[in-house]
Coordinates of C-alpha atoms and ligand atoms in Angstrom, one line a residue:
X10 CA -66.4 55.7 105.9
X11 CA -67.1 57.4 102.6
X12 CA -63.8 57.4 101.6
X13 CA -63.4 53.6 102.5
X14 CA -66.4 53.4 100.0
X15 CA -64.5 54.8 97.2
X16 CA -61.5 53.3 97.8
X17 CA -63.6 49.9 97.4
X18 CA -65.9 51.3 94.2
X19 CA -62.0 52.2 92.5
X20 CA -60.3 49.0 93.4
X21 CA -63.1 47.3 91.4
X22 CA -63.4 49.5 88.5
X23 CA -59.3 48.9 88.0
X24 CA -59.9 44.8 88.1
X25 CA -62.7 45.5 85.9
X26 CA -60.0 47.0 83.1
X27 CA -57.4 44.4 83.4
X28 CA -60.1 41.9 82.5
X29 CA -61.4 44.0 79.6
X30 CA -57.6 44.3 78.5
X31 CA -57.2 40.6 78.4
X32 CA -60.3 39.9 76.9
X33 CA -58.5 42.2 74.0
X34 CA -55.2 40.7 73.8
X35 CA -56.9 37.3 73.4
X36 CA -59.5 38.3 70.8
X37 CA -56.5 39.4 68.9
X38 CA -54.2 36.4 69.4
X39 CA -57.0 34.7 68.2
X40 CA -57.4 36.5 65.4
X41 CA -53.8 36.1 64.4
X42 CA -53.8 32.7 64.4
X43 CA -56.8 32.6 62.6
X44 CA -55.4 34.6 60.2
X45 CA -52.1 32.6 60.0
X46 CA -53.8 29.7 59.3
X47 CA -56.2 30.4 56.5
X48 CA -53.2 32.4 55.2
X49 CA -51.2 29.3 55.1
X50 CA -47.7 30.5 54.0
X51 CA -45.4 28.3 52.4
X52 CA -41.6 28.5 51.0
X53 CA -42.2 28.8 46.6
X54 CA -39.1 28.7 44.5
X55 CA -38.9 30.2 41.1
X56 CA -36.4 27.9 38.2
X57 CA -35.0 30.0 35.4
X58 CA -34.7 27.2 32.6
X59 CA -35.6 24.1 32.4
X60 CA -35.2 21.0 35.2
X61 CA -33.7 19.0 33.2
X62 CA -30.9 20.2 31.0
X63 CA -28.6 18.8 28.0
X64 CA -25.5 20.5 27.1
X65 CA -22.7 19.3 25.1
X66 CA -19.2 18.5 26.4
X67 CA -17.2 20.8 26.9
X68 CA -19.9 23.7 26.8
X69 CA -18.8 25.5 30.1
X70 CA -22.3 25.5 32.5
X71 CA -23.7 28.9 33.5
X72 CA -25.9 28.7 36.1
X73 CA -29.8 30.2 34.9
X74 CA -30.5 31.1 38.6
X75 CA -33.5 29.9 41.1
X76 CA -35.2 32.2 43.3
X77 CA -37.7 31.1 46.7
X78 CA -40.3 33.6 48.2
X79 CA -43.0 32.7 50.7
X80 CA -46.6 32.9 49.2
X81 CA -50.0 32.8 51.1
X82 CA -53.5 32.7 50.4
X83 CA -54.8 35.8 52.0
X84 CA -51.6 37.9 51.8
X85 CA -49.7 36.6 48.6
X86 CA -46.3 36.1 48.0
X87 CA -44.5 38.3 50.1
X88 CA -41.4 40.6 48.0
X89 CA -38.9 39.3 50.4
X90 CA -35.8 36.5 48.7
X91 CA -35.3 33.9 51.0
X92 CA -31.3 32.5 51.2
X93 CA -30.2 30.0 49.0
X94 CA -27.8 27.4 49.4
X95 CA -26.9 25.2 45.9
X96 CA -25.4 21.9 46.5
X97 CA -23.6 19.9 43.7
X98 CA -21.5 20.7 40.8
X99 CA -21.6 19.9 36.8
X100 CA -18.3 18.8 34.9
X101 CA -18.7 20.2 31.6
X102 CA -15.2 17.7 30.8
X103 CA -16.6 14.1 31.8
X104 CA -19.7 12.8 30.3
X105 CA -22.5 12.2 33.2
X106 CA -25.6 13.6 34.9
X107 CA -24.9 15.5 37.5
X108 CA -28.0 17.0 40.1
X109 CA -27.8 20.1 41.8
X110 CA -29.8 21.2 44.8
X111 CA -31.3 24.6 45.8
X112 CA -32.1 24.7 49.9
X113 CA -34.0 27.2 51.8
X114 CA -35.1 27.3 55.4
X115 CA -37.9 29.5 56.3
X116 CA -39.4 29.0 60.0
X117 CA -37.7 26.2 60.7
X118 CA -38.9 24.1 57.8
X119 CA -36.3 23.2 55.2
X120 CA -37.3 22.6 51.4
X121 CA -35.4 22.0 48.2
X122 CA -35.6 21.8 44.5
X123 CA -33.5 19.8 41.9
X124 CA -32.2 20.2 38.3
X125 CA -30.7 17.8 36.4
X126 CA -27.4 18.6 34.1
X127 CA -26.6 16.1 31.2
X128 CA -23.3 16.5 29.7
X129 CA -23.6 14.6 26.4
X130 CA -21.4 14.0 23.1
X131 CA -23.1 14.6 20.0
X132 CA -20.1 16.0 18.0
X133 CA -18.2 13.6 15.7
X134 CA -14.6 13.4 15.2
X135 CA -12.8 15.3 12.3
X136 CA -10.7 13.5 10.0
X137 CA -8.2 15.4 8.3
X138 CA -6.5 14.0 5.2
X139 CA -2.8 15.2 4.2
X140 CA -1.9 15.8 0.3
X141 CA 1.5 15.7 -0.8
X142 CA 2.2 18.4 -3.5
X143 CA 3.2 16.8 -6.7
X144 CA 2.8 13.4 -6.0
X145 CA 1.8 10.6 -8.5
X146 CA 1.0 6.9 -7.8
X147 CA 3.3 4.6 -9.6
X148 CA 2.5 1.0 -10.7
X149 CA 5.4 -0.6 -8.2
X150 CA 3.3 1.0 -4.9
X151 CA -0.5 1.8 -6.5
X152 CA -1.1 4.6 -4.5
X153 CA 0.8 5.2 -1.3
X154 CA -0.7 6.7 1.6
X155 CA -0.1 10.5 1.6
X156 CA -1.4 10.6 5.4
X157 CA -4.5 11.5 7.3
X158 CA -5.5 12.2 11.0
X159 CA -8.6 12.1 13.3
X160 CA -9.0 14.1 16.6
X161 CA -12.0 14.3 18.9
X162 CA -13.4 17.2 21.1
X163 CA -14.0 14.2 24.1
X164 CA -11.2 11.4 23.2
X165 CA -8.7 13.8 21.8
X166 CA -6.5 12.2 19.2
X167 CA -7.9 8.8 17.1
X168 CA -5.6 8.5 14.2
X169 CA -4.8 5.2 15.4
X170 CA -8.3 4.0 15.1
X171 CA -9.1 5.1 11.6
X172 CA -10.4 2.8 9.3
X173 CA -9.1 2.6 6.0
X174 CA -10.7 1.2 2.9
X175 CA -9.8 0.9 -0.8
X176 CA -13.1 1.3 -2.5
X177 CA -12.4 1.2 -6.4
X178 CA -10.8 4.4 -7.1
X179 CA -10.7 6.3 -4.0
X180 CA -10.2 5.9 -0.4
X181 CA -12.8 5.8 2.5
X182 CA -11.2 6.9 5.8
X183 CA -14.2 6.5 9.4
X184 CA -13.3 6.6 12.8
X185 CA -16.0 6.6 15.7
X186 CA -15.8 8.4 18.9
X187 CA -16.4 6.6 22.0
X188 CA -20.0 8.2 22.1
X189 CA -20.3 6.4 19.3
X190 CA -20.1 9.5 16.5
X191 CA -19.2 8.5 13.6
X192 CA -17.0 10.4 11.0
X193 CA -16.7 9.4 7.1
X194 CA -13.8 11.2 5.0
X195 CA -13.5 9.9 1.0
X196 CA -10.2 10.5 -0.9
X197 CA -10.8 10.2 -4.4
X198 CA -7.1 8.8 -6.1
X199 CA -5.3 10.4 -8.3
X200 CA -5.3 9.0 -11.7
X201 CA -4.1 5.3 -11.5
X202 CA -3.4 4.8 -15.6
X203 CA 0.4 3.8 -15.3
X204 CA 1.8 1.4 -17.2
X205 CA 4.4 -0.9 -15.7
X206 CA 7.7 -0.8 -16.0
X207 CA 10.3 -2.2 -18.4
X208 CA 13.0 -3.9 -17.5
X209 CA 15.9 -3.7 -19.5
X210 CA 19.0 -6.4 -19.3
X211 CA 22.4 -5.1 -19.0
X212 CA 24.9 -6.8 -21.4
X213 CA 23.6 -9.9 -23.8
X214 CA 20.1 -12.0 -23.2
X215 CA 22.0 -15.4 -24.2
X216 CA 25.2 -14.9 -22.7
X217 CA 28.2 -17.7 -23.4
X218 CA 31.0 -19.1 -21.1
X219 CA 33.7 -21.0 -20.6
X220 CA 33.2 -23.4 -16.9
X221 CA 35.0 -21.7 -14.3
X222 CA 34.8 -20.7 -11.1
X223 CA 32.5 -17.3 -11.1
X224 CA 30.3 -16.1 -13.6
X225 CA 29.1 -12.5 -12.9
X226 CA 25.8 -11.6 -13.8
X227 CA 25.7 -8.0 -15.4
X228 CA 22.3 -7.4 -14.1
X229 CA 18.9 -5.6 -14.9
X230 CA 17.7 -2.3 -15.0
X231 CA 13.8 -0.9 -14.6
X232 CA 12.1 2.2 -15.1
X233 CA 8.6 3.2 -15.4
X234 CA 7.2 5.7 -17.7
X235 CA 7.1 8.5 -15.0
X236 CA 10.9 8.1 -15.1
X237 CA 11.4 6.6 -12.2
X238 CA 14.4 4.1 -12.2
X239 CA 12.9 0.9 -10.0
X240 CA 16.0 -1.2 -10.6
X241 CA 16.5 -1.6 -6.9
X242 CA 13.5 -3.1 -6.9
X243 CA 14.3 -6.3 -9.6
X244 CA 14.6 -9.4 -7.7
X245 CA 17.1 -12.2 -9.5
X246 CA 17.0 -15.6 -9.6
X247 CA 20.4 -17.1 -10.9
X248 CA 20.4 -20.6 -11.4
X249 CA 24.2 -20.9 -13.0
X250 CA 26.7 -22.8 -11.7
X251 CA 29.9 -21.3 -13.7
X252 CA 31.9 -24.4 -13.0
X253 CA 29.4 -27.0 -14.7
X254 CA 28.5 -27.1 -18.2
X255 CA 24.9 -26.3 -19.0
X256 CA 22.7 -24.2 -20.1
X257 CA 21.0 -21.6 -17.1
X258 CA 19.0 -18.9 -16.8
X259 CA 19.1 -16.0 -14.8
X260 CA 15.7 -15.0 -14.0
X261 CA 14.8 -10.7 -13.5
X262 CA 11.3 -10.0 -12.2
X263 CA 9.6 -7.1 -10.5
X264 CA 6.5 -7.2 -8.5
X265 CA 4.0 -4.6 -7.4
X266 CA 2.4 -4.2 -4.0
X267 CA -0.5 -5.4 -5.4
X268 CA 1.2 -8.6 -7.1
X269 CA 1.5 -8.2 -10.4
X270 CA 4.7 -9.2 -11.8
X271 CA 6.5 -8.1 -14.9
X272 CA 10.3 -10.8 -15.6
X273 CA 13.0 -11.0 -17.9
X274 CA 15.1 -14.0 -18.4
X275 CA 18.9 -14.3 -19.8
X276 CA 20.2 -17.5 -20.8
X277 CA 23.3 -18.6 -20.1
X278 CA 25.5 -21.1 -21.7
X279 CA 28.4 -22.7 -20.0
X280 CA 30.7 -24.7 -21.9
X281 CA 33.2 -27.2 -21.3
X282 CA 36.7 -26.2 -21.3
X283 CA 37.9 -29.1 -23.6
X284 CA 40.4 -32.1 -22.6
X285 CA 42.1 -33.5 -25.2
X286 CA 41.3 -37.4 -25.8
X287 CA 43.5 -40.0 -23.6
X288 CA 46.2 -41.9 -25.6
X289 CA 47.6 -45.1 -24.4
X290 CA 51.0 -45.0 -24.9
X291 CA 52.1 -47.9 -27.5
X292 CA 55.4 -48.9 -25.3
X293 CA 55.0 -50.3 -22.3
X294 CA 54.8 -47.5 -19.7
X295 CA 56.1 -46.6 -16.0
X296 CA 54.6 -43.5 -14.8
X297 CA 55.7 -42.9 -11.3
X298 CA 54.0 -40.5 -9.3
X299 CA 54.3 -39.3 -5.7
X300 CA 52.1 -37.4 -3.9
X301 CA 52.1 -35.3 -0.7
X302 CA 55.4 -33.9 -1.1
X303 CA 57.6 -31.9 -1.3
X304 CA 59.3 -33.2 1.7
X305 CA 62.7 -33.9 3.2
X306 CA 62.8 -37.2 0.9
X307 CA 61.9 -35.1 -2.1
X308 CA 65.5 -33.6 -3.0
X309 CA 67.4 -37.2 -3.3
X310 CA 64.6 -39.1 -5.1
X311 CA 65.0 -35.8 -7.8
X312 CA 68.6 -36.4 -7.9
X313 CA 67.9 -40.4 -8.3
X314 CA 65.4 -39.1 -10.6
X315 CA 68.0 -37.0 -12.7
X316 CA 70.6 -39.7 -12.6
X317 CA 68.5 -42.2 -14.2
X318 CA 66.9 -39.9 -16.5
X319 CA 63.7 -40.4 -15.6
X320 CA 60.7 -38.0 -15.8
X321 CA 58.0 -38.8 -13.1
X322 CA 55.0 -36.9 -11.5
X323 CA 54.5 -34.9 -8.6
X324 CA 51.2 -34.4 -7.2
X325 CA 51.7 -31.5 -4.9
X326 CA 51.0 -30.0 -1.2
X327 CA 52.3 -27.2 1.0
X328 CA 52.3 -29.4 4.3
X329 CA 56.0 -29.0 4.6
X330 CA 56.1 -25.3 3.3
X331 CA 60.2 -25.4 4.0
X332 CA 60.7 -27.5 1.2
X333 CA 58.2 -25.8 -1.8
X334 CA 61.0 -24.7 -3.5
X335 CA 61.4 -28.1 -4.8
X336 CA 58.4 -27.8 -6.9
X337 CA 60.5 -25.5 -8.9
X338 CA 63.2 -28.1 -9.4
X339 CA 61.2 -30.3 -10.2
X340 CA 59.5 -28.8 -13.0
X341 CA 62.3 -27.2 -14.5
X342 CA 63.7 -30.8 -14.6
X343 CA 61.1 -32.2 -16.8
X344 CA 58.9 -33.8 -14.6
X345 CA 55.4 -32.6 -13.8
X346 CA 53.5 -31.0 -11.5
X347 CA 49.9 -32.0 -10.5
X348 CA 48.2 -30.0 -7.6
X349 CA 46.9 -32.8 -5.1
X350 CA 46.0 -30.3 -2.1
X351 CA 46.7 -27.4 -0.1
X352 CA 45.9 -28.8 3.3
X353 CA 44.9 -32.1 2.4
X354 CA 42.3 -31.6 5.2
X355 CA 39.4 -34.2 3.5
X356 CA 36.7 -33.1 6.4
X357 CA 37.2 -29.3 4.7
X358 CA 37.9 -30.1 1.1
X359 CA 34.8 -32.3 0.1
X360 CA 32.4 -30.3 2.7
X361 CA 31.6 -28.0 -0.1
X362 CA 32.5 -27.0 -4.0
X363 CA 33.4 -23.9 -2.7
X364 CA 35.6 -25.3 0.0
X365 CA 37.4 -27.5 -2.6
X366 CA 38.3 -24.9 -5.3
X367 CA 39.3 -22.7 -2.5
X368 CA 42.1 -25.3 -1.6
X369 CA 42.8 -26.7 -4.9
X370 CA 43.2 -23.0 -6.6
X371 CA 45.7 -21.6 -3.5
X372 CA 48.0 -24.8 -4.4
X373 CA 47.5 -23.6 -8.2
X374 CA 48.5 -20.6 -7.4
X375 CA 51.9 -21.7 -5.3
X376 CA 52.5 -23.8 -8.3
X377 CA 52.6 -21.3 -10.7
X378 CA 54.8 -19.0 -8.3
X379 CA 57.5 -22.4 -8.5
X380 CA 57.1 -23.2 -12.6
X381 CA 55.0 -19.7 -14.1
X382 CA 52.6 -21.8 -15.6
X383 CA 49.6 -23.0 -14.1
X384 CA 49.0 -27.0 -14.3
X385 CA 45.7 -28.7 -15.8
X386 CA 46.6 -32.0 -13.9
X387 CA 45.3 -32.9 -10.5
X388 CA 44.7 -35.5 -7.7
X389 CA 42.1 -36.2 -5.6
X390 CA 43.1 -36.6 -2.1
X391 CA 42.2 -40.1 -1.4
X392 CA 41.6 -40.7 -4.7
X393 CA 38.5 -39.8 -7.0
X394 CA 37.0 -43.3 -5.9
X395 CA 37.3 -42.3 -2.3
X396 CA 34.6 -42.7 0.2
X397 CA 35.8 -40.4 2.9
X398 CA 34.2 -37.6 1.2
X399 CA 31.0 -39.1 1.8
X400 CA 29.7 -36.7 4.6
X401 CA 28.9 -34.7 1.5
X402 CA 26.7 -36.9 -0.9
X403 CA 27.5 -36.8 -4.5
X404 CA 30.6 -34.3 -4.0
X405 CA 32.7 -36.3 -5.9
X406 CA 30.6 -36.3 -8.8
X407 CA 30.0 -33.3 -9.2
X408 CA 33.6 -32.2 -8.5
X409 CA 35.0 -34.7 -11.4
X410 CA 32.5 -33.1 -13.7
X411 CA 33.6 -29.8 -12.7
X412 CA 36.8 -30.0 -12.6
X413 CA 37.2 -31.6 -16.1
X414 CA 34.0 -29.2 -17.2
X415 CA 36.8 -26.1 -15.9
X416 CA 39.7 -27.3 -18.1
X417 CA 41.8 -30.0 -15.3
X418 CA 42.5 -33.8 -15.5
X419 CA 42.6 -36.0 -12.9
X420 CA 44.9 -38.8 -12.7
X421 CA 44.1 -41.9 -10.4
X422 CA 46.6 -45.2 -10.5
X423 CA 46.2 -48.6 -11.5
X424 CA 49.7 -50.0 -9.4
X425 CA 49.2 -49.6 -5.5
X426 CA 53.2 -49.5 -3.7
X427 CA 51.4 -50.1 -0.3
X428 CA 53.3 -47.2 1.3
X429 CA 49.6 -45.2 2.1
X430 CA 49.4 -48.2 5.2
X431 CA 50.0 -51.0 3.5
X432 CA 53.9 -51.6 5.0
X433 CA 56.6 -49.4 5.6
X434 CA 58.7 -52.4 4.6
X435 CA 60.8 -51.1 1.5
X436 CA 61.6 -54.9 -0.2
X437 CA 57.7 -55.3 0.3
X438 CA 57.1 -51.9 -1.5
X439 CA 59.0 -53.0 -4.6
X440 CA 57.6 -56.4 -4.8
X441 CA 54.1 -54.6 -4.3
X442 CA 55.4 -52.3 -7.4
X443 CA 56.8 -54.7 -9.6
X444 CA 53.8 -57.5 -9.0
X445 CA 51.2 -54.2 -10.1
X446 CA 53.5 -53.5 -13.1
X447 CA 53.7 -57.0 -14.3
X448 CA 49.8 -56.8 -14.7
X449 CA 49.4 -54.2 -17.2
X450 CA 51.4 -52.9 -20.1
X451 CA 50.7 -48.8 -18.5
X452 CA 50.5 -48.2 -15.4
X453 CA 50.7 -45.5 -13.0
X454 CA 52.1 -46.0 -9.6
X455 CA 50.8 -44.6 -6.4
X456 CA 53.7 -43.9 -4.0
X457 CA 54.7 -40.7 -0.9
X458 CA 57.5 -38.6 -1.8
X459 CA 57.4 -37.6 2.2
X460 CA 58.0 -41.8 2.9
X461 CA 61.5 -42.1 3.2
X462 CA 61.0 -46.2 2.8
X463 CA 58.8 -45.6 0.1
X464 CA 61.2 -43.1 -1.8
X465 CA 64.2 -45.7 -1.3
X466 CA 62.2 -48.3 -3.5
X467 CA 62.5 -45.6 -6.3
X468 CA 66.3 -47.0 -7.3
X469 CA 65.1 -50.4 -7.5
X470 CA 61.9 -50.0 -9.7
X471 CA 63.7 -47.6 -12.3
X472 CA 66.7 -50.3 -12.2
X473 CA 63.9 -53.6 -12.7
X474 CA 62.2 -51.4 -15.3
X475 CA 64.6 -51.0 -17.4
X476 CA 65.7 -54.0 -17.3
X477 CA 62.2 -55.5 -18.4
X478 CA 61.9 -53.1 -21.1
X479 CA 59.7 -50.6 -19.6
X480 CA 60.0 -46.7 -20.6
X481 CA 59.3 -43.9 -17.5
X482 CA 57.0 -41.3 -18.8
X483 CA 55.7 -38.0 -16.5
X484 CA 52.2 -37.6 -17.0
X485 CA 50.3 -34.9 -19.5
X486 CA 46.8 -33.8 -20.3
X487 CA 46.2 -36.8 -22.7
X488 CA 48.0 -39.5 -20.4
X489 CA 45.5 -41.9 -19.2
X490 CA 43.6 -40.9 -15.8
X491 CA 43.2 -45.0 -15.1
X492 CA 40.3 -43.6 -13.4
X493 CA 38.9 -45.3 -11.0
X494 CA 35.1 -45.1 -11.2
X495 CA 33.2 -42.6 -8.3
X496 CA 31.8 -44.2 -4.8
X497 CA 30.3 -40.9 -3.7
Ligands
LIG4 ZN1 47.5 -37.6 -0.5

């Protein structure tokens, strides 16, 4: 029974201790949070330099470090680092802002703190200007550009955008960056005191010539008092036409970059070759003349020619080349030779001076070949009257003045044989010849040595003149032209 009893008495004491033991453990929970709370501990982070930071471009970015404890009221900051994660990046090479993050996570709570990177352009380009040793401005090019160039840390290379501005004596070069820095550079010139150069004429300043068909200019030099020779820098103005009588100038001038202008003139004086006056024979006067020959016809009218003894004129071509020789003949049989045309092409001919004397003088020259002499008697194709040449106004005025201005005579005709369209009929031809004849006491007949009906009215005509107490003359320099007055 007694032991019952204390089995009871320690079965109680033991409940007893489990509730004291509680009673503990919850006093000190209790505590703890207690505690805990009025400690209240919280993540703090510690930022070497500033938030928010400026650094120039292109200044690499080192990171100043951030640090994060926890801290507490009661207990303080505690020595233990938290973990820390940075988010974000700076670009030192492109202009921006750039944020980076610092993260920590301490029971279950995450926090955070910022800093703000601004990568900015504050430095200004750098101009660099290029000297060339020993070199001095000259008045043709004032001073030339010896050479410069601009580079930027950011935009690299800006010689392209340079400004450039004459400013008196010197030279002001700026080029901004695209931050908008600005860099001045100032070139003082060298000394600008030259004095321009002279130009010096080569040969004669009045020079004087006979009309022909090139007059070469001899030209001007130029130098400057540095010695330079700028004579491939004269620009000439010549005004003469060799083939016309006048008086010209021939105009030198040189011209700096900046305008001014320093000349030279030469005159030139082209003078008329001379043609003897025309004389009107006293007799009455046959010239006969044939043009466009020599052709197959042109043998037996020189042997009807010769016959008779009878001097007439040939006004010559080289259409039938086979039969040039005859040129020959005929000079050295007293008759004479005019040139008339090469091609007898009027479309090419009267298109131009040039085109003309091109013809007439390769004639010329096949002339002389035949006779050794070259001829001062000519015929227009067509005529000096004619109006073919008309596609070129004025042509035919200027080409009688310069052709008589260069020494020739042209020779028209006052008796028309009709054999250029008018008939192919010889018994018309004579009557056409003798009718024109019987009009004037000279005259100069118009007939084709390449026409064999014209050529057989030759017999007939020498045979009627004759009779009728006409003499047959060839023509020379001082015959009369019986011109017959310019349509073009
Ligand atoms: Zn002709």
């Amino acid at each position: 029974m007694k032991e019952k009893q204390e089995q009871a008495v320690r079965k109680k004491q033991r409940g007893r201790g489990w509730i004291v033991a509680l009673a503990i453990l919850a006093i000190l929970l209790l505590t703890a949070s207690m505690l805990t709370l009025l400690d209240a501990r919280h993540v703090r982070f510690y930022m070497t330099g500033d938030e928010d930071v400026t650094l120039e471009y292109g200044t690499p970015y080192v990171e100043p470090g951030v640090y994060a404890v926890t801290a507490g009221r009661l207990f303080g900051e505690l020595p233990e680092r938290l973990p820390i994660e940075t988010c974000g990046s700076v670009d030192s090479e492109r202009l921006g802002t750039y944020v980076l993050r610092y993260k920590t996570r301490w029971f279950f709570a995450d926090s955070e703190v910022e800093r703000r990177v601004t990568i900015v352009d504050t430095t200004p380009p750098v101009i660099e200007l290029r000297t060339i040793e020993g070199y001095t401005p000259t008045w043709l090019t004032g001073y030339a550009e010896e050479g410069y160039s601009a580079s930027d840390n950011c935009d690299g290379d800006l010689t392209g955008k340079v400004r450039r501005t004459a400013e008196g004596e010197r030279i002001v070069y700026t080029v901004s960056d695209s931050s908008g820095n600005t860099a001045t550079v100032v070139r003082e010139l060298p000394d600008l005191h030259y004095d321009p150069p002279v130009l010096t004429l080569r040969g004669d300043a009045h020079v004087t010539m006979e009309a022909g068909l090139r007059y070469e200019d001899a030209g001007c030099t130029a130098a400057d008092n540095l010695g330079n020779d700028l004579s491939a820098y004269v620009e000439t103005e010549n005004e003469v036409v060799p083939w016309l009588a006048g008086e010209y100038e021939v105009r030198y001038s040189i011209t700096s970059e900046k305008g001014d202008t320093i000349g030279a003139v030469r005159t030139v004086t082209v003078l008329p070759h001379g043609l003897p006056a025309e004389k009107l024979p006293e007799e009455k006067t046959i010239y006969l003349t044939f043009d466009d020959g020599p052709g197959p016809y042109t043998e037996g009218l020189l042997d009807l020619l010769k016959k008779y003894g009878v001097k007439a004129t040939f006004f010559v071509t080289d259409q039938q080349s086979d039969y040039i020789d005859l040129i020959g003949r005929a000079f050295r049989e007293g008759h004479s030779i005019g040139v008339h045309t090469l091609r007898h092409d009027y479309d090419y001919i009267y298109a131009s001076e040039e085109n003309y004397f091109e013809d007439f003088f390769a004639m010329e020259e096949i002339i002389y070949k035949q006779t050794g002499s070259y001829t001062q008697l000519f015929r227009f194709p067509g005529g000096s009257s004619n109006t073919v040449s008309r596609i070129n106004p004025g042509i035919m005025t200027r080409l009688t003045q310069a052709m008589n201005d260069m020494g020739y005579q042209y020779f028209d005709w006052n008796v028309v044989s009709g054999d250029a369209g008018g008939t192919n009929k010889t018994k018309e031809i004579i009557q056409n010849i003798k009718d024109g004849c019987a009009e004037h006491r000279v005259s100069v007949i118009l007939q084709h040595d390449i026409k064999d009906y014209s050529v057989a009215a030759v017999e007939s005509v020498i045979k009627w003149g004759k009779e009728n107490g006409y003499a047959f003359r060839a023509l020379t320099l001082d015959s009369p032209g019986m011109h017959h007055g310019l349509n073009n």
